[in-house]
Short mmCIF file of C-alpha atoms and ligand atoms in Angstrom, two decimals:
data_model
loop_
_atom_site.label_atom_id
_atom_site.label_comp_id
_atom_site.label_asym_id
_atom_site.label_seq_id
_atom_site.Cartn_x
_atom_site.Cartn_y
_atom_site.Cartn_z
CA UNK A 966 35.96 -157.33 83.86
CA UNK A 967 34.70 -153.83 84.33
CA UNK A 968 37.05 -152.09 87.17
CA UNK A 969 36.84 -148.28 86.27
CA UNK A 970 33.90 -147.62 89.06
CA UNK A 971 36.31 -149.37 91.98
CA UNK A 972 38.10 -147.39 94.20
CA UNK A 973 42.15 -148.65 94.58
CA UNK A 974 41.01 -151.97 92.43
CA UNK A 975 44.68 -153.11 91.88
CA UNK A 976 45.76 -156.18 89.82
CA UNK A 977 43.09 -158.40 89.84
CA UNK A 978 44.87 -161.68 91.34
CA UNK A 979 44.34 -164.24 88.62
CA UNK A 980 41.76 -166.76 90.78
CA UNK A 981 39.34 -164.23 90.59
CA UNK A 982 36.57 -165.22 88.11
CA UNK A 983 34.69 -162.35 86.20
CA UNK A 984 31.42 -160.97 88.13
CA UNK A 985 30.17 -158.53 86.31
CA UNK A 986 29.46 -159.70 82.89
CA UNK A 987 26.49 -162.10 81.20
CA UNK A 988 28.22 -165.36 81.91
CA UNK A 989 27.45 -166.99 78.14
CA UNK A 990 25.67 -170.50 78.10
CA UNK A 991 24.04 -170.06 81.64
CA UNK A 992 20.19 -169.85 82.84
CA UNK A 993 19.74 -166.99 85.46
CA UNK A 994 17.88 -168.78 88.55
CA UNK A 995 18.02 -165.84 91.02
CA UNK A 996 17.75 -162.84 90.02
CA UNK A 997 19.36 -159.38 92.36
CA UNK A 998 15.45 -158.41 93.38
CA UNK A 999 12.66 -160.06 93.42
CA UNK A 1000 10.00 -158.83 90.99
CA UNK A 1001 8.38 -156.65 93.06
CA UNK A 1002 11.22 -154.40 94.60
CA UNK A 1003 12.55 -151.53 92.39
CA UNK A 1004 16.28 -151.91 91.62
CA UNK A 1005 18.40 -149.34 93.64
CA UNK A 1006 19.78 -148.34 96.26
CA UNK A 1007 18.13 -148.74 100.34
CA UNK A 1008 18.95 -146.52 103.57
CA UNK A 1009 18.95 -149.25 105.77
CA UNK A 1010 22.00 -150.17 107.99
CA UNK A 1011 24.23 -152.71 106.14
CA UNK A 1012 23.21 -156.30 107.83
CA UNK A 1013 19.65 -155.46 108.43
CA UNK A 1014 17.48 -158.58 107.94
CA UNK A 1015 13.93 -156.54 107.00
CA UNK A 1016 14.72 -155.85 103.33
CA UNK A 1017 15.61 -160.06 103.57
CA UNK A 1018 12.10 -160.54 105.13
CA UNK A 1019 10.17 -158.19 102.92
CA UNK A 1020 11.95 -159.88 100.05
CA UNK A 1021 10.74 -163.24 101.38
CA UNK A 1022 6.74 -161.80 101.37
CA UNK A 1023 6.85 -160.05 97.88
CA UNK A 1024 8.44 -163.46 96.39
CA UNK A 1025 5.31 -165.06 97.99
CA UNK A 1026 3.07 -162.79 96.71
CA UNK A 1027 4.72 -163.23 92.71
CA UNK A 1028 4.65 -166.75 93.48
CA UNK A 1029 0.56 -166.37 93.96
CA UNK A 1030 0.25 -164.07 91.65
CA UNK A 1031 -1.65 -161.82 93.84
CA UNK A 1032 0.94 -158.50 93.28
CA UNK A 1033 -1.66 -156.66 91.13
CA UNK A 1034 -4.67 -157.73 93.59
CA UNK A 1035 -2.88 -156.54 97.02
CA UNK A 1036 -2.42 -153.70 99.19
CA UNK A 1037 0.07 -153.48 101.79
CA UNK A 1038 -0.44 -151.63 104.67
CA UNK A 1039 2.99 -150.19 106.79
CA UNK A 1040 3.47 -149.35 109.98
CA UNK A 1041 6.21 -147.13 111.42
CA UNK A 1042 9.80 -148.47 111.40
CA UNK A 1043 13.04 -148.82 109.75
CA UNK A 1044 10.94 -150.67 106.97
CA UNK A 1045 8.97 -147.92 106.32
CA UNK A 1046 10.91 -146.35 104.36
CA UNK A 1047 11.61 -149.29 102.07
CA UNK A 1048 8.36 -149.24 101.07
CA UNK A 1049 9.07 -147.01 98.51
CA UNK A 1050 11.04 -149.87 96.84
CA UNK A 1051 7.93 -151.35 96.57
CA UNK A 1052 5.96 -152.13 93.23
CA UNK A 1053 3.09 -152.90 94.87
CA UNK A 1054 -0.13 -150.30 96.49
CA UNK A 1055 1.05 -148.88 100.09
CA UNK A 1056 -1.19 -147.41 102.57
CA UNK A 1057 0.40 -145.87 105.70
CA UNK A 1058 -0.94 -146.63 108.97
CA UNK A 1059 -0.19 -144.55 112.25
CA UNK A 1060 2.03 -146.61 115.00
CA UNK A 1061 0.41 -149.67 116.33
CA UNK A 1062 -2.93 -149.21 113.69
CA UNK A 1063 -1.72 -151.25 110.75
CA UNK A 1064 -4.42 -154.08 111.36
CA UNK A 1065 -7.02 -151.80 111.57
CA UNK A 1066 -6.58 -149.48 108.52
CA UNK A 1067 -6.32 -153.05 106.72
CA UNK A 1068 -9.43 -154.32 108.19
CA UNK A 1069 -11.03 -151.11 106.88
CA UNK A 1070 -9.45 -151.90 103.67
CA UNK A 1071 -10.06 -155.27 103.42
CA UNK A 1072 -13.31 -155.04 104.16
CA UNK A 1073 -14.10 -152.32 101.15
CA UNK A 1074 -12.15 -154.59 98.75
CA UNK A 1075 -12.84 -157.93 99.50
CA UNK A 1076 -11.32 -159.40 96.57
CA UNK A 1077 -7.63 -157.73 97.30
CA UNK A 1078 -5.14 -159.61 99.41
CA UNK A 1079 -4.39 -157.16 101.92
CA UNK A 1080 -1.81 -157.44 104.53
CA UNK A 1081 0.14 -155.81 106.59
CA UNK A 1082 3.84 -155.04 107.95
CA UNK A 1083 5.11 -153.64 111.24
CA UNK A 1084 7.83 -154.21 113.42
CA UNK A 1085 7.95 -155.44 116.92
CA UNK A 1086 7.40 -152.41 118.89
CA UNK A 1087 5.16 -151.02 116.08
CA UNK A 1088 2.76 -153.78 116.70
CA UNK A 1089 3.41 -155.09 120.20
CA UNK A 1090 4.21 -152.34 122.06
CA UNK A 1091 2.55 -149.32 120.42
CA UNK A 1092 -0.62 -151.61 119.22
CA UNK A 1093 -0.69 -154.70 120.37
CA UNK A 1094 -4.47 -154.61 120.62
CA UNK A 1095 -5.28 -154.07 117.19
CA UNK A 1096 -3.79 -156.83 115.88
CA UNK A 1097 -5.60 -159.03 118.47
CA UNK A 1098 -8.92 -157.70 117.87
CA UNK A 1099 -8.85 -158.34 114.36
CA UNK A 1100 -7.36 -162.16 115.02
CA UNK A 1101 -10.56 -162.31 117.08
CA UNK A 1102 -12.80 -161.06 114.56
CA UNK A 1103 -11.32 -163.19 112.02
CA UNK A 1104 -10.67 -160.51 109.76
CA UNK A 1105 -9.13 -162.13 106.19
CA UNK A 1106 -6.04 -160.43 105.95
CA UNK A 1107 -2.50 -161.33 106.24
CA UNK A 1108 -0.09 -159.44 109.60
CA UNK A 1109 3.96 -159.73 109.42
CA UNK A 1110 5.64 -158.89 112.48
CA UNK A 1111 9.13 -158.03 111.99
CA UNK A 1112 11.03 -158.90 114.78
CA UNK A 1113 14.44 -157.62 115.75
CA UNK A 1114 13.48 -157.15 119.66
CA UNK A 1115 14.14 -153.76 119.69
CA UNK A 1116 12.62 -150.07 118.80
CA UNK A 1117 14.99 -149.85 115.95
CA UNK A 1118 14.16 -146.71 114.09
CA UNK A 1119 13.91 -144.55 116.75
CA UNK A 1120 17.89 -146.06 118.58
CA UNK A 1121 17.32 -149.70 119.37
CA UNK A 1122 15.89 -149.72 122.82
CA UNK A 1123 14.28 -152.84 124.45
CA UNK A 1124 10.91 -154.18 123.24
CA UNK A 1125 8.13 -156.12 124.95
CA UNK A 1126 9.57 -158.94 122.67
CA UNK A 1127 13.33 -158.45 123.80
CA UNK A 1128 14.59 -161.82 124.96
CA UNK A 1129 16.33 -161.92 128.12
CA UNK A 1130 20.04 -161.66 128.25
CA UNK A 1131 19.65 -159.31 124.50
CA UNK A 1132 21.30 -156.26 124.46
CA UNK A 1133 19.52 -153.03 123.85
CA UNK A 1134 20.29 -149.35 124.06
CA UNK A 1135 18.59 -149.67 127.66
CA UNK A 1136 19.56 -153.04 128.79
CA UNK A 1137 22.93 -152.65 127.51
CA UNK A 1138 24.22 -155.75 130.01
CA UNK A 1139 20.98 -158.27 128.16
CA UNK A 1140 17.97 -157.39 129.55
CA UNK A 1141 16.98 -158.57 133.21
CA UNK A 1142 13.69 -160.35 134.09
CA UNK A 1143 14.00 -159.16 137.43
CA UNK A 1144 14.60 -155.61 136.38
CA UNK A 1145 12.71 -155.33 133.20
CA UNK A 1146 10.22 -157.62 132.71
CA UNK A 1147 9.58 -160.85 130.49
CA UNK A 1148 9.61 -161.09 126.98
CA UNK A 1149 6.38 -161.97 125.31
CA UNK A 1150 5.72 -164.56 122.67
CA UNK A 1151 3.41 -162.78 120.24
CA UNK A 1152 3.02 -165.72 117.53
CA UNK A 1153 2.12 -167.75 120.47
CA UNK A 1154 -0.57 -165.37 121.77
CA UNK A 1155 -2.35 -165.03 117.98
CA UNK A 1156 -2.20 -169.08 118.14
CA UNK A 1157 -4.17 -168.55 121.13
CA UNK A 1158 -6.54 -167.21 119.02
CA UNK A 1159 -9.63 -168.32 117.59
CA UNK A 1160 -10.47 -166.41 114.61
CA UNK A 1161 -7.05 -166.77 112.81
CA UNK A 1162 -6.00 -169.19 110.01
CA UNK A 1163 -2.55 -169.69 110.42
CA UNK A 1164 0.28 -168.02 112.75
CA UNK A 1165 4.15 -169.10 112.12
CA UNK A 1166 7.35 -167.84 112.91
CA UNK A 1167 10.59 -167.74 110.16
CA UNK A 1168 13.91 -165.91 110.74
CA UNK A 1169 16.06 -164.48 108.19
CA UNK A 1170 19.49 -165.92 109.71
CA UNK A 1171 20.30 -168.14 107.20
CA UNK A 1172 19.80 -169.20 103.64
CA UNK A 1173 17.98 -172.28 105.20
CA UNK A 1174 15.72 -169.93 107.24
CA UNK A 1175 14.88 -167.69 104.34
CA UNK A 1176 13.52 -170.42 102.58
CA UNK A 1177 12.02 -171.68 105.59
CA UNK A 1178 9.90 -168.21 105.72
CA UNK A 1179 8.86 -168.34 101.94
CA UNK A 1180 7.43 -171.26 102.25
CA UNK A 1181 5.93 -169.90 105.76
CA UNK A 1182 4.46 -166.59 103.43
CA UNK A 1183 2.71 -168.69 100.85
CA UNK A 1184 0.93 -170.79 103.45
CA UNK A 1185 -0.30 -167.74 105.07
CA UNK A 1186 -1.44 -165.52 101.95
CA UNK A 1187 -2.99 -169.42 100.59
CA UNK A 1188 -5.19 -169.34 103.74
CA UNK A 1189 -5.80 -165.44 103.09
CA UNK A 1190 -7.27 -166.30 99.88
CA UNK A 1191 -9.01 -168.92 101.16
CA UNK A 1192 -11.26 -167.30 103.61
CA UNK A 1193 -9.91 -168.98 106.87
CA UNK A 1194 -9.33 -165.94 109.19
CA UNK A 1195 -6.44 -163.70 110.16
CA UNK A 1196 -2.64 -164.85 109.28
CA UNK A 1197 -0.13 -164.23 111.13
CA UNK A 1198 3.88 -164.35 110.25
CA UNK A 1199 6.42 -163.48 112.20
CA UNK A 1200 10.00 -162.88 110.95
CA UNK A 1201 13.08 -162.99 112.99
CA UNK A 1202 15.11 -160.09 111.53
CA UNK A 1203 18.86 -158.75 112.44
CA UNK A 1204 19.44 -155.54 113.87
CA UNK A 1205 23.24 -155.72 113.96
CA UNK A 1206 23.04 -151.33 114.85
CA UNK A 1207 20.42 -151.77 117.18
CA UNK A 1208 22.08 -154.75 119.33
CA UNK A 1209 25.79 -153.81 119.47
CA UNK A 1210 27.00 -156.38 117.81
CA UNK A 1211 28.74 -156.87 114.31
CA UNK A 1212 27.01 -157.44 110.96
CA UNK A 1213 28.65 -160.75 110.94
CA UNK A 1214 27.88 -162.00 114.34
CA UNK A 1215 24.52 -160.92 113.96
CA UNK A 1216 23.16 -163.94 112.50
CA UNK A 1217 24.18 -166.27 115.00
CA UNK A 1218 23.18 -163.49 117.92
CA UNK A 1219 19.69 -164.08 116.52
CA UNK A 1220 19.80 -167.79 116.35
CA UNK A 1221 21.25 -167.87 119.89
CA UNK A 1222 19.71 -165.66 121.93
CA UNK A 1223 16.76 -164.65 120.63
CA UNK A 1224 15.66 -167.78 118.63
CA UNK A 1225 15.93 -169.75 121.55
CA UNK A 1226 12.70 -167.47 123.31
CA UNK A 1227 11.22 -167.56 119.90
CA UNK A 1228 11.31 -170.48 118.48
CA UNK A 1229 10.71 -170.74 114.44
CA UNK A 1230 7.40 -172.91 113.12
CA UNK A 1231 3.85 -173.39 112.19
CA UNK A 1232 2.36 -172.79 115.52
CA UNK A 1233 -0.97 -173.10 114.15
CA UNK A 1234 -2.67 -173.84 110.33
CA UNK A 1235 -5.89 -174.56 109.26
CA UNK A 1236 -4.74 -175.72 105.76
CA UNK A 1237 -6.35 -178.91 104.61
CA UNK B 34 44.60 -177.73 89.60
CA UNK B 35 41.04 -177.75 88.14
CA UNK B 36 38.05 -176.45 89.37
CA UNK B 37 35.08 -177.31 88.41
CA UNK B 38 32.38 -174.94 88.14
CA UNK B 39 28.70 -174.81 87.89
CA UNK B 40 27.42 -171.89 88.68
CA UNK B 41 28.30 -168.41 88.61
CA UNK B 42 27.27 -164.66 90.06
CA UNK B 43 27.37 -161.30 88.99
CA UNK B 44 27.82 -159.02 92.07
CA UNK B 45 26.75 -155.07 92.04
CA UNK B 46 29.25 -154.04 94.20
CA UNK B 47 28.21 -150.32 93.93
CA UNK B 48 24.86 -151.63 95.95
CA UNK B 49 27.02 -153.47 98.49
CA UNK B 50 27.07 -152.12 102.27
CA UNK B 51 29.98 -154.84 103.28
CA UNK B 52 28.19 -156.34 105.80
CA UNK B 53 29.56 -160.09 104.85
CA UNK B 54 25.92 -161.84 105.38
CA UNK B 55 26.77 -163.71 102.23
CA UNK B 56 30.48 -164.24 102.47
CA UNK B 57 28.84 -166.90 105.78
CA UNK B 58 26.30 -167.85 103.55
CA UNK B 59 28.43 -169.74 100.65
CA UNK B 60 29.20 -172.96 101.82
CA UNK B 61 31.86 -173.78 99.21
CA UNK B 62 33.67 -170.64 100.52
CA UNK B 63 34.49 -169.03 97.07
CA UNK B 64 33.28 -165.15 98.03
CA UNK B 65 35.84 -163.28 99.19
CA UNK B 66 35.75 -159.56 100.83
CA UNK B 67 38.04 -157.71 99.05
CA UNK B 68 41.36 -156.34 101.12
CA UNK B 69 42.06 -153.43 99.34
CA UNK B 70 39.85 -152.06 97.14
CA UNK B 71 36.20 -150.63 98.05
CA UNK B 72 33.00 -148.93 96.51
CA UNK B 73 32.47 -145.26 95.71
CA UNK B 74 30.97 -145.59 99.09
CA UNK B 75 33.91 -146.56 100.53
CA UNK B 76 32.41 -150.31 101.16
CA UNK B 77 34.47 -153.50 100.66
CA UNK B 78 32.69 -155.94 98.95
CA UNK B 79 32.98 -159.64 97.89
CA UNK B 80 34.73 -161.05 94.88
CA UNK B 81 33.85 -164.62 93.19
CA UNK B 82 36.79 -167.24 93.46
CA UNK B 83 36.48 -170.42 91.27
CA UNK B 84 33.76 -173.49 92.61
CA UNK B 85 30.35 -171.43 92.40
CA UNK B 86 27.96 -174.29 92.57
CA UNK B 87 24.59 -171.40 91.45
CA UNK B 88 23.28 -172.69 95.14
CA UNK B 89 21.70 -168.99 95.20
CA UNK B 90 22.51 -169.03 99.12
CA UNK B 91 24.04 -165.13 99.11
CA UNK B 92 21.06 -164.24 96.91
CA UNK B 93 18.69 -164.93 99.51
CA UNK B 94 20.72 -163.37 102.31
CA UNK B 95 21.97 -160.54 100.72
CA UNK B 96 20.05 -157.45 102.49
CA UNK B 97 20.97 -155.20 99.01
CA UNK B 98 20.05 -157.63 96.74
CA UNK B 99 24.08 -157.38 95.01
CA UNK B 100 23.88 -160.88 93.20
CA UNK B 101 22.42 -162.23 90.19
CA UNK B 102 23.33 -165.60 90.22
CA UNK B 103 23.71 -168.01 86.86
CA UNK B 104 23.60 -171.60 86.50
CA UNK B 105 26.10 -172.94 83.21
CA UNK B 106 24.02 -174.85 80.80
CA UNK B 107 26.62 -177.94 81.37
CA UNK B 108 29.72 -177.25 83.53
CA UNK B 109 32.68 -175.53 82.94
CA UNK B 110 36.56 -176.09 84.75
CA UNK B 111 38.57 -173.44 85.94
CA UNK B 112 42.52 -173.48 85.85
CA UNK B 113 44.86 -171.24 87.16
CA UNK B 114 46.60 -171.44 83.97
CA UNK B 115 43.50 -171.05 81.58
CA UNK B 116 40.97 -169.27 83.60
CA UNK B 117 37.02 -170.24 83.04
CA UNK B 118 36.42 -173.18 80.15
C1 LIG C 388 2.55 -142.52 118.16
C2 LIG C 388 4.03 -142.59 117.91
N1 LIG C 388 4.89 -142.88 118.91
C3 LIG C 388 6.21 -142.98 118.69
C4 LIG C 388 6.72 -142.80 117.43
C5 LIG C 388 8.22 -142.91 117.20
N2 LIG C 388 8.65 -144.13 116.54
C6 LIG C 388 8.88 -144.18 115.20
S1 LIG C 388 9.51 -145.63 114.67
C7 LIG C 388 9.52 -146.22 116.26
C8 LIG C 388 10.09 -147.57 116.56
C9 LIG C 388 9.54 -148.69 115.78
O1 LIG C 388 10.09 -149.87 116.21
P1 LIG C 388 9.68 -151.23 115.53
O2 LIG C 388 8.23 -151.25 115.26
O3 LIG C 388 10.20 -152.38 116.32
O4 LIG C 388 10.38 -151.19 114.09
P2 LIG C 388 11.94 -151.26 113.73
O5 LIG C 388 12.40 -149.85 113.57
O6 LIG C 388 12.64 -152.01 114.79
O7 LIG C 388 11.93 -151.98 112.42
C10 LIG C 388 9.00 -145.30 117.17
C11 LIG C 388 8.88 -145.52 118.62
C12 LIG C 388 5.81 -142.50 116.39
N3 LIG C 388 6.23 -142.34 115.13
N4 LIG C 388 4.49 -142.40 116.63
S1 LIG C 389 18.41 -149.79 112.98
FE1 LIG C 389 18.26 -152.03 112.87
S2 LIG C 389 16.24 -152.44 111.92
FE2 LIG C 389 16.77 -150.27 111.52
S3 LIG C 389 17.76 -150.27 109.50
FE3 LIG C 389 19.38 -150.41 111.06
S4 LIG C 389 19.75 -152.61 111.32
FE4 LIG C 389 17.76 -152.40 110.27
S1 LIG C 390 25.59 -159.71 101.64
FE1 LIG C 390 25.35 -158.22 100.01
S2 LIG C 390 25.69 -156.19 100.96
FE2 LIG C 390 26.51 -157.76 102.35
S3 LIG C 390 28.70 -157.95 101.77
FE3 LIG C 390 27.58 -159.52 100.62
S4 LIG C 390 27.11 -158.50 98.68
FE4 LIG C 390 27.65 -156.89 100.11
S1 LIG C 391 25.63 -169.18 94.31
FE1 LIG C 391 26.20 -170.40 96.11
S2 LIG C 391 28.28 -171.14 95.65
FE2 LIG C 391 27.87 -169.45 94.20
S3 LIG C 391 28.70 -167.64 95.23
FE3 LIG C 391 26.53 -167.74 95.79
S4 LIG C 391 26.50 -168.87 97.75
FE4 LIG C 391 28.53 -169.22 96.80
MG1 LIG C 392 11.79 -153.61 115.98
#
C-alpha cells in the first residue's frame, strides 16, 4: 500500500485491505469516470449531486454512442464550470437561453444529438419560457434540469422550484406558501406539453436512484434520435452548501422534503 | 474469522472532498472514514475493510469519481491472520 502522499497515515490497522493497487485476477466493472469526463480534480462543494447527474447523462450518451455526434449546450450554474471536464463539444448559452441556442443548433446540424443542461433557476426562473416554447414547437433535442431548489452558484437562495418547508438562504425557517409562494412542478408542466417526446424525473440520492436516472437518460436521448419531439429530464441533485444541512444528511433531505413535491418517474413517453 | 470477498476498490483519496455519500452508499458497511489521517487537502477519506461485494454502489454516488471498483475472477477470503487469499 502506497501511504507517502497521506497526511498523519499512522499504522495501518491490519483489517484494512489494500486500495490503491491493481487487485490481480479481477475484471474492472466501474471505472473512477465515465468515458467522457476528464480525470481530475472539480471545484464543486464536496456532496454536490450535479457532477453525479452529469455523470449519469454522459454514461447515456457512451452507452448510445452518440459522444462524437453531440453538442451540449450549458447554462449558468455551479455546473458550468464542470463543463470543462467534459470530452464532449460545449456551447455556452446566456441565463435562461439554453433551449434556444440548441434549437438554433439543432436545427443547423440535424444529425447531432444536441441537448442541453441548466439548473433550476437557470431554466425556471431566469428562462422558463424558452424551454416551453421549444417543447411546443417540438424541437428534437434533449433539456436536463438540474434541480437542487435553489440559486446555488450565486448563495443558495429560494427557487420557483423550492419545495415548501426547504431551507434556503432566504427562507432560512423552509419556505412559506403563505409568504413566498408555491413551488412549481416543471416536469409536470413539459408533460403538459404537446410537442415533447418524453419528460421524467430521476434524483441522484441513492445508488438506486442513479441508476434509476440512467436508464431515465437513454430513454430520452432514444426518443431524441428518434424524431419524437423535445425530451425532457429532470434530476434531483444535492446542494448540501446551499440548504444548510450536512453532506451526509443531504441525501435523505432530498428524498424527504423535496422528493415528496417532486416526485421521481416517466411522467410522459412516446416510446413504442 | 473469514471473510469472504468478491469484489474490491481502489480509492483516489487525493480526489476525495470527505463528504461520506459513499460511506451510506455500501450496504455491507466495509468503507470506513478514516479518524486520523487526511488528504494533502486536509480531507478525510474512506478506507476499504474486508466483504467488498464489487456492487459499484459508491462508484455511482461518489460526486469525485474516487473509486475504481474490481470484481475477483473467483472469490477470495480474508483473515485477520493472513490478510487477502
Ligand atoms: C442574466 C443573469 N442574471 C443573473 C446571473 C447570476 N447568476 C449566475 S448563476 C445563477 C444561479 C443559477 O442557479 P441554478 O440555475 O439553479 O444553478 P445552480 O447553481 O443551482 O446549479 C445566477 C442567478 C447571470 N449570470 N446572468
Ligand atoms: S453550491 Fe450547491 S450546487 Fe453549487 S457546487 Fe456547491 S453544493 Fe453544488
Ligand atoms: S463519496 Fe467520494 S468524495 Fe465523498 S467521501 Fe466517499 S470517496 Fe470521498
Ligand atoms: S463496491 Fe459495493 S461493497 Fe464494495 S466498497 Fe463499493 S459500495 Fe461497498
Ligand atoms: Mg439550482
Amino acid at each position: 500500500m502506497t501511504t507517502d502522499h497521506r497526511q498523519g497515515a499512522g499504522e495501518t490497522p491490519a483489517r484494512i485491505v489494500p486500495s490503491h493497487e491493481v487487485p490481480p485476477d479481477a475484471t474492472l466493472v466501474a471505472d473512477n469516470t465515465a468515458e467522457l469526463i476528464d480525470v481530475g480534480e472539480h471545484h464543486l462543494c464536496p456532496g454536490c449531486g450535479e457532477p453525479i447527474a452529469i455523470r449519469a447523462v454522459m454514461d447515456g450518451l457512451s452507452l448510445l454512442g452518440l459522444a462524437e455526434r453531440c453538442i451540449a449546450v450549458f447554462g449558468i450554474g455551479c455546473s458550468t464550470a464542470f463543463s470543462n471536464n467534459l470530452d464532449v463539444e460545449v456551447l455556452q448559452a446566456l441565463h435562461g437561453r439554453a433551449p434556444s441556442v440548441a434549437t438554433g443548433a439543432a436545427r443547423s446540424r440535424p444529425g447531432l444529438a444536441v441537448f442541453t443542461i441548466q439548473g433550476d433557476g437557470d431554466l425556471a426562473n431566469e428562462g422558463l419560457q424558452e424551454v416551453l416554447h421549444a417543447a411546443a414547437r417540438g424541437e428534437n433535442i434533449v433539456c436536463f434540469m438540474l434541480n437542487n431548489g435553489v440559486f446555488g452558484e450565486t448563495g443558495g437562495h429560494l427557487t420557483v422550484t423550492t419545495t415548501i418547508g426547504q431551507r434556503t438562504k432566504n427562507t432560512l425557517e423552509g419556505r412559506d406558501a403563505a409568504r413566498h409562494g408555491h413551488p412549481m412542478r416543471v416536469a409536470e408542466l413539459l408533460a403538459g406539453i404537446d410537442g415533447v417526446g418524453y419528460v421524467a424525473r430521476g434524483a441522484v440520492n441513492n445508488a438506486g436512484n442513479v441508476a434509476r436516472t440512467k436508464r431515465m437518460v437513454v430513454e430520452a436521448f432514444t426518443a431524441q434520435q428518434q424524431g419524437l419531439g423535445l425530451s425532457f429530464v429532470e434530476i434531483l441533485t444535492m446542494c448540501p452548501t446551499g440548504w444548510f444541512v450536512p453532506t451526509t444528511e443531504a441525501p435523505a433531505y432530498l428524498e424527504e422534503t423535496i422528493a415528496a413535491t417532486h416526485r421521481v418517474g416517466v411522467l410522459r413517453s412516446a416510446l413504442g | 474469522m473469514n471473510v469472504r470477498i468478491r469484489g474490491t476498490v481502489r480509492i483516489d483519496t487525493e480526489a476525495c472532498k470527505g463528504c461520506e455519500l459513499c460511506i451510506e452508499a455500501c450496504k455491507p458497511e466495509v468503507l470506513e472514514m478514516t479518524s486520523t489521517s487526511t488528504n494533502t487537502r486536509g480531507y478525510r477519506y474512506p478506507e476499504l475493510l474486508p466483504g467488498c461485494t464489487g456492487c459499484r454502489a459508491c462508484a455511482d454516488v461518489c460526486p469525485d469519481f474516487c473509486f475504481q471498483v474490481y470484481r475477483f475472477d473467483e472469490p477470495r477470503t480474508w483473515s485477520p491472520e493472513e490478510g487477502l487469499r
